[in-house]
Amino acid sequence: MRFGVLMLGTGAHAAACVGVMEELESRQAAPCAVCGMHAGAWPAALVMAGYDAARLHTALVQAAQRGMGLLSPDIRTRSIINGGKQALSRGLHLQRLLSMQAGERALAMCEKPGVFICRMARNGHPVIFSTRAYSQESGAIVTLQASVSFAARAAMGLPPFLAPLDWMGCALLQHEDVVFACRQLEKLGAQRVLIVAPQPSVRRQMDALELATQSRYWLCEEMLPEHTALLRVPMPDDVGALSLNRLLFCAQAGRNAARNGLDRAFERMGMAFCRVLPFRRTFCGV
């Protein structure tokens, strides 16, 4: 049975998706397609580019070493967005990292199927960057004509923290409709969808990025489509969305949550008897 993975998360918390993918690989349960929304677009881009668990970990270390440098402001070319708000960063360093890790290959050349979901700042219409062509959603634009790194970076546009990218004369912002994203994974062939949702700790004071996005953290499972399951990943108490030098802690939290919760998530998706369990390979000498 084919399942897809929807990767969510704000800032550093999206690294939890890497830990979940590591656990899925250890169980030999590979998703047929992935979708990246918000900062979850970064690990999704790596998966689409063909990264396995070992390469995902290496990419995580590279990003953690750069830390807050990924969001350093560019005072020479500040972006004025949505009524005069100034972006904290244009994301130039983030774009370079994405280009280095995921490459500039066209989406249609990706090794793994996947989508990135954005919306137009001008009219709110969805823009779907996909690795495969499929029937167009009403009012949405589906395109394969972009690089993996551009599409991933576009899905992260969040004023006033990260300036959106321009595409066809319009700025692209984050998309918030999880149900819509699940439908796109189904169009790519997923019969079930696992939603990875990092949850900030309630025992620490929220940083500025978390405060700006706190309404998006808590998904209501009752409103999700059938055959989906929500895997909540509690974040460490001392790691905020802007703790970009602590990505490894977020990934470990994702691995721990997956170890403890994947079986229940598969059961909720109706895959209790379809799991692919890891088997040890034995060799017999003569």
CSV table of C-alpha atoms in Angstrom, one decimal:
chain,number,residue,atom,x,y,z
A,1,MET,CA,0.0,0.0,0.0
A,2,ARG,CA,1.4,3.3,-1.0
A,3,PHE,CA,1.7,6.2,1.4
A,4,GLY,CA,2.9,9.8,1.2
A,5,VAL,CA,4.5,12.0,3.8
A,6,LEU,CA,3.5,15.6,4.4
A,7,MET,CA,6.3,17.6,6.0
A,8,LEU,CA,5.4,20.6,8.1
A,9,GLY,CA,7.4,22.7,10.6
A,10,THR,CA,8.5,26.3,11.2
A,11,GLY,CA,12.2,27.2,11.1
A,12,ALA,CA,14.5,24.7,12.9
A,13,HIS,CA,11.6,22.5,14.0
A,14,ALA,CA,11.2,21.2,10.4
A,15,ALA,CA,14.4,19.2,11.0
A,16,ALA,CA,12.2,16.8,12.9
A,17,CYS,CA,11.0,15.5,9.5
A,18,VAL,CA,14.6,14.2,8.9
A,19,GLY,CA,14.4,12.1,12.0
A,20,VAL,CA,11.1,10.6,10.9
A,21,MET,CA,12.5,9.8,7.5
A,22,GLU,CA,15.5,8.1,9.2
A,23,GLU,CA,13.1,5.9,11.2
A,24,LEU,CA,11.0,5.1,8.1
A,25,GLU,CA,14.1,4.0,6.2
A,26,SER,CA,15.2,1.8,9.2
A,27,ARG,CA,11.8,0.1,8.8
A,28,GLN,CA,12.2,-0.2,5.1
A,29,ALA,CA,9.0,1.7,4.7
A,30,ALA,CA,9.6,4.3,1.9
A,31,PRO,CA,6.9,6.8,1.0
A,32,CYS,CA,5.8,6.9,-2.6
A,33,ALA,CA,5.7,10.8,-2.6
A,34,VAL,CA,6.4,13.7,-0.2
A,35,CYS,CA,5.0,17.2,0.1
A,36,GLY,CA,6.9,20.1,1.8
A,37,MET,CA,5.1,23.0,3.3
A,38,HIS,CA,6.6,25.9,5.3
A,39,ALA,CA,10.2,25.0,6.4
A,40,GLY,CA,9.3,21.3,5.8
A,41,ALA,CA,10.0,22.1,2.1
A,42,TRP,CA,13.7,21.8,2.9
A,43,PRO,CA,13.8,18.1,3.9
A,44,ALA,CA,11.2,17.4,1.3
A,45,ALA,CA,13.5,18.8,-1.4
A,46,LEU,CA,16.4,16.6,-0.2
A,47,VAL,CA,14.1,13.5,-0.4
A,48,MET,CA,13.0,14.4,-3.9
A,49,ALA,CA,16.7,14.8,-4.9
A,50,GLY,CA,17.3,11.2,-3.8
A,51,TYR,CA,18.9,11.6,-0.3
A,52,ASP,CA,18.9,8.6,1.9
A,53,ALA,CA,19.1,8.7,5.7
A,54,ALA,CA,22.9,9.1,5.8
A,55,ARG,CA,22.9,12.0,3.3
A,56,LEU,CA,20.0,13.6,5.1
A,57,HIS,CA,22.0,13.6,8.3
A,58,THR,CA,25.1,15.1,6.5
A,59,ALA,CA,22.9,17.9,5.1
A,60,LEU,CA,21.5,18.5,8.5
A,61,VAL,CA,25.0,18.9,10.0
A,62,GLN,CA,25.9,21.4,7.1
A,63,ALA,CA,22.8,23.5,7.9
A,64,ALA,CA,23.4,23.4,11.6
A,65,GLN,CA,27.0,24.7,11.2
A,66,ARG,CA,25.7,27.7,9.3
A,67,GLY,CA,23.1,28.4,12.0
A,68,MET,CA,21.5,31.8,12.1
A,69,GLY,CA,23.7,32.8,9.2
A,70,LEU,CA,21.0,31.3,7.0
A,71,LEU,CA,18.7,34.2,8.0
A,72,SER,CA,21.2,37.0,8.1
A,73,PRO,CA,19.6,40.2,6.8
A,74,ASP,CA,20.7,41.9,3.6
A,75,ILE,CA,20.4,45.6,4.5
A,76,ARG,CA,21.4,46.6,0.9
A,77,THR,CA,18.3,45.1,-0.7
A,78,ARG,CA,15.6,44.9,2.0
A,79,SER,CA,12.3,43.7,0.6
A,80,ILE,CA,9.1,45.7,1.3
A,81,ILE,CA,6.2,43.3,1.5
A,82,ASN,CA,2.5,43.5,2.2
A,83,GLY,CA,2.0,47.0,3.3
A,84,GLY,CA,5.5,48.0,4.2
A,85,LYS,CA,6.6,45.1,6.3
A,86,GLN,CA,10.3,44.5,6.1
A,87,ALA,CA,11.7,40.9,5.8
A,88,LEU,CA,14.2,39.8,8.4
A,89,SER,CA,16.1,38.1,5.6
A,90,ARG,CA,15.9,37.8,1.9
A,91,GLY,CA,17.0,34.2,2.3
A,92,LEU,CA,20.0,34.4,0.0
A,93,HIS,CA,22.2,32.2,2.1
A,94,LEU,CA,19.3,29.7,2.5
A,95,GLN,CA,18.9,29.7,-1.3
A,96,ARG,CA,22.5,28.9,-1.8
A,97,LEU,CA,22.3,26.0,0.7
A,98,LEU,CA,19.3,24.6,-1.1
A,99,SER,CA,21.0,24.9,-4.4
A,100,MET,CA,24.1,23.2,-3.1
A,101,GLN,CA,22.2,20.3,-1.4
A,102,ALA,CA,19.2,19.7,-3.7
A,103,GLY,CA,20.7,21.0,-6.9
A,104,GLU,CA,19.2,23.1,-9.7
A,105,ARG,CA,17.7,20.2,-11.6
A,106,ALA,CA,14.2,20.7,-12.9
A,107,LEU,CA,11.4,19.2,-10.8
A,108,ALA,CA,10.5,16.8,-13.6
A,109,MET,CA,14.0,15.3,-13.3
A,110,CYS,CA,13.7,14.5,-9.5
A,111,GLU,CA,14.3,10.9,-8.4
A,112,LYS,CA,11.3,10.8,-6.1
A,113,PRO,CA,7.8,12.2,-6.7
A,114,GLY,CA,6.8,15.2,-4.6
A,115,VAL,CA,5.1,18.6,-4.5
A,116,PHE,CA,5.6,22.0,-2.9
A,117,ILE,CA,2.6,24.2,-2.1
A,118,CYS,CA,2.6,28.0,-2.3
A,119,ARG,CA,0.0,30.7,-2.8
A,120,MET,CA,0.1,33.9,-4.7
A,121,ALA,CA,0.4,37.0,-2.5
A,122,ARG,CA,-1.8,39.0,-4.9
A,123,ASN,CA,-4.9,36.8,-5.0
A,124,GLY,CA,-4.3,33.8,-2.8
A,125,HIS,CA,-4.5,31.2,-5.6
A,126,PRO,CA,-2.5,28.1,-4.9
A,127,VAL,CA,0.6,27.4,-6.9
A,128,ILE,CA,1.7,23.8,-6.9
A,129,PHE,CA,5.3,22.9,-7.9
A,130,SER,CA,5.2,19.2,-8.8
A,131,THR,CA,7.6,16.6,-10.1
A,132,ARG,CA,4.7,15.0,-12.0
A,133,ALA,CA,1.9,16.4,-14.2
A,134,TYR,CA,-1.7,15.7,-13.1
A,135,SER,CA,-5.2,17.2,-13.4
A,136,GLN,CA,-5.3,20.8,-12.4
A,137,GLU,CA,-7.1,21.8,-9.2
A,138,SER,CA,-9.8,24.4,-9.6
A,139,GLY,CA,-8.2,27.9,-9.3
A,140,ALA,CA,-4.7,26.4,-8.9
A,141,ILE,CA,-1.6,26.4,-11.1
A,142,VAL,CA,0.4,23.2,-11.4
A,143,THR,CA,3.8,23.6,-12.9
A,144,LEU,CA,6.9,21.4,-13.4
A,145,GLN,CA,8.9,24.3,-14.8
A,146,ALA,CA,11.1,25.2,-11.8
A,147,SER,CA,14.2,23.9,-10.1
A,148,VAL,CA,13.9,21.9,-6.9
A,149,SER,CA,15.7,24.5,-4.8
A,150,PHE,CA,13.6,27.4,-6.2
A,151,ALA,CA,10.3,25.6,-5.4
A,152,ALA,CA,11.5,24.7,-1.9
A,153,ARG,CA,12.6,28.2,-1.1
A,154,ALA,CA,9.4,29.6,-2.5
A,155,ALA,CA,7.3,27.4,-0.1
A,156,MET,CA,9.1,29.0,2.9
A,157,GLY,CA,8.2,32.7,2.1
A,158,LEU,CA,6.9,34.1,5.4
A,159,PRO,CA,6.9,37.9,5.9
A,160,PRO,CA,8.3,39.5,7.9
A,161,PHE,CA,10.9,36.8,8.6
A,162,LEU,CA,11.7,35.4,5.2
A,163,ALA,CA,11.1,37.4,2.0
A,164,PRO,CA,8.9,35.6,-0.6
A,165,LEU,CA,10.3,34.8,-4.1
A,166,ASP,CA,8.8,36.3,-7.2
A,167,TRP,CA,7.3,34.0,-9.8
A,168,MET,CA,5.6,35.1,-13.0
A,169,GLY,CA,5.4,38.7,-11.6
A,170,CYS,CA,3.9,37.8,-8.3
A,171,ALA,CA,5.3,37.0,-4.8
A,172,LEU,CA,4.8,33.5,-3.5
A,173,LEU,CA,3.9,32.9,0.2
A,174,GLN,CA,3.4,29.9,2.4
A,175,HIS,CA,0.3,27.9,2.0
A,176,GLU,CA,-1.6,26.8,5.1
A,177,ASP,CA,-4.2,24.3,3.9
A,178,VAL,CA,-3.1,20.8,5.0
A,179,VAL,CA,-6.2,19.1,3.6
A,180,PHE,CA,-5.4,20.6,0.2
A,181,ALA,CA,-1.8,19.3,0.5
A,182,CYS,CA,-3.1,15.8,1.3
A,183,ARG,CA,-5.2,15.8,-1.9
A,184,GLN,CA,-2.1,16.6,-3.9
A,185,LEU,CA,-0.2,13.6,-2.5
A,186,GLU,CA,-3.2,11.5,-3.4
A,187,LYS,CA,-3.0,12.8,-7.0
A,188,LEU,CA,0.7,11.6,-7.0
A,189,GLY,CA,-0.5,8.1,-6.1
A,190,ALA,CA,-0.5,8.0,-2.3
A,191,GLN,CA,-3.3,5.9,-0.9
A,192,ARG,CA,-2.5,7.1,2.7
A,193,VAL,CA,-0.9,10.2,4.1
A,194,LEU,CA,1.4,10.6,7.1
A,195,ILE,CA,1.5,14.2,8.4
A,196,VAL,CA,4.6,15.1,10.4
A,197,ALA,CA,3.8,18.1,12.6
A,198,PRO,CA,6.5,19.4,15.0
A,199,GLN,CA,5.0,20.9,18.2
A,200,PRO,CA,6.9,23.6,20.1
A,201,SER,CA,7.3,23.0,23.8
A,202,VAL,CA,4.7,24.7,26.0
A,203,ARG,CA,7.3,25.0,28.8
A,204,ARG,CA,9.4,27.6,27.1
A,205,GLN,CA,8.7,31.2,26.0
A,206,MET,CA,8.0,31.3,22.3
A,207,ASP,CA,10.5,33.1,20.1
A,208,ALA,CA,9.4,35.7,17.5
A,209,LEU,CA,9.0,33.2,14.7
A,210,GLU,CA,6.9,30.8,16.8
A,211,LEU,CA,4.6,33.7,17.9
A,212,ALA,CA,4.0,34.7,14.3
A,213,THR,CA,3.0,31.1,13.4
A,214,GLN,CA,1.5,29.7,16.6
A,215,SER,CA,-2.0,29.3,15.1
A,216,ARG,CA,-0.6,26.9,12.6
A,217,TYR,CA,0.9,24.4,15.0
A,218,TRP,CA,-2.2,22.7,16.3
A,219,LEU,CA,-4.0,20.7,13.7
A,220,CYS,CA,-7.4,19.1,14.5
A,221,GLU,CA,-7.3,15.5,13.6
A,222,GLU,CA,-11.1,15.3,13.2
A,223,MET,CA,-10.9,17.8,10.3
A,224,LEU,CA,-8.3,15.8,8.4
A,225,PRO,CA,-9.2,13.6,5.4
A,226,GLU,CA,-9.8,9.9,5.7
A,227,HIS,CA,-6.8,7.6,5.5
A,228,THR,CA,-4.5,10.2,7.0
A,229,ALA,CA,-2.6,10.1,10.3
A,230,LEU,CA,-1.0,12.9,12.3
A,231,LEU,CA,2.4,12.3,13.9
A,232,ARG,CA,3.0,15.0,16.4
A,233,VAL,CA,6.7,15.6,17.3
A,234,PRO,CA,7.3,17.4,20.7
A,235,MET,CA,10.2,19.7,20.4
A,236,PRO,CA,12.9,20.0,23.1
A,237,ASP,CA,12.2,22.6,25.8
A,238,ASP,CA,15.3,24.6,24.9
A,239,VAL,CA,15.0,24.6,21.1
A,240,GLY,CA,13.0,27.3,19.4
A,241,ALA,CA,12.1,27.8,15.7
A,242,LEU,CA,15.0,30.2,15.4
A,243,SER,CA,17.5,27.8,17.0
A,244,LEU,CA,19.0,27.0,13.6
A,245,ASN,CA,22.3,25.8,15.2
A,246,ARG,CA,20.4,23.0,17.0
A,247,LEU,CA,18.8,21.2,14.1
A,248,LEU,CA,20.3,17.9,15.2
A,249,PHE,CA,18.2,18.0,18.4
A,250,CYS,CA,15.1,18.5,16.4
A,251,ALA,CA,16.0,15.6,14.2
A,252,GLN,CA,16.5,13.4,17.2
A,253,ALA,CA,13.1,14.4,18.6
A,254,GLY,CA,11.6,13.4,15.3
A,255,ARG,CA,13.3,10.0,15.4
A,256,ASN,CA,12.1,9.4,19.0
A,257,ALA,CA,8.6,10.4,18.1
A,258,ALA,CA,8.6,8.1,15.1
A,259,ARG,CA,9.9,5.1,17.1
A,260,ASN,CA,7.1,5.6,19.6
A,261,GLY,CA,4.3,6.6,17.4
A,262,LEU,CA,4.6,5.2,13.9
A,263,ASP,CA,2.9,2.0,14.6
A,264,ARG,CA,-0.2,3.8,15.9
A,265,ALA,CA,-0.1,6.2,13.0
A,266,PHE,CA,0.0,3.3,10.5
A,267,GLU,CA,-3.0,1.7,12.3
A,268,ARG,CA,-4.9,5.0,12.1
A,269,MET,CA,-4.2,5.1,8.3
A,270,GLY,CA,-5.5,1.5,8.0
A,271,MET,CA,-2.0,0.1,7.4
A,272,ALA,CA,-1.7,-2.0,10.5
A,273,PHE,CA,-1.2,-5.2,8.5
A,274,CYS,CA,0.7,-3.6,5.6
A,275,ARG,CA,3.8,-2.5,7.5
A,276,VAL,CA,7.2,-3.4,6.1
A,277,LEU,CA,9.3,-4.5,9.0
A,278,PRO,CA,13.1,-4.6,9.0
A,279,PHE,CA,14.6,-8.0,8.6
A,280,ARG,CA,18.1,-8.9,9.5
A,281,ARG,CA,20.1,-10.3,6.6
A,282,THR,CA,21.9,-13.5,7.5
A,283,PHE,CA,24.7,-15.3,5.6
A,284,CYS,CA,25.4,-19.0,5.8
A,285,GLY,CA,28.9,-20.1,5.2
A,286,VAL,CA,29.7,-23.5,3.6
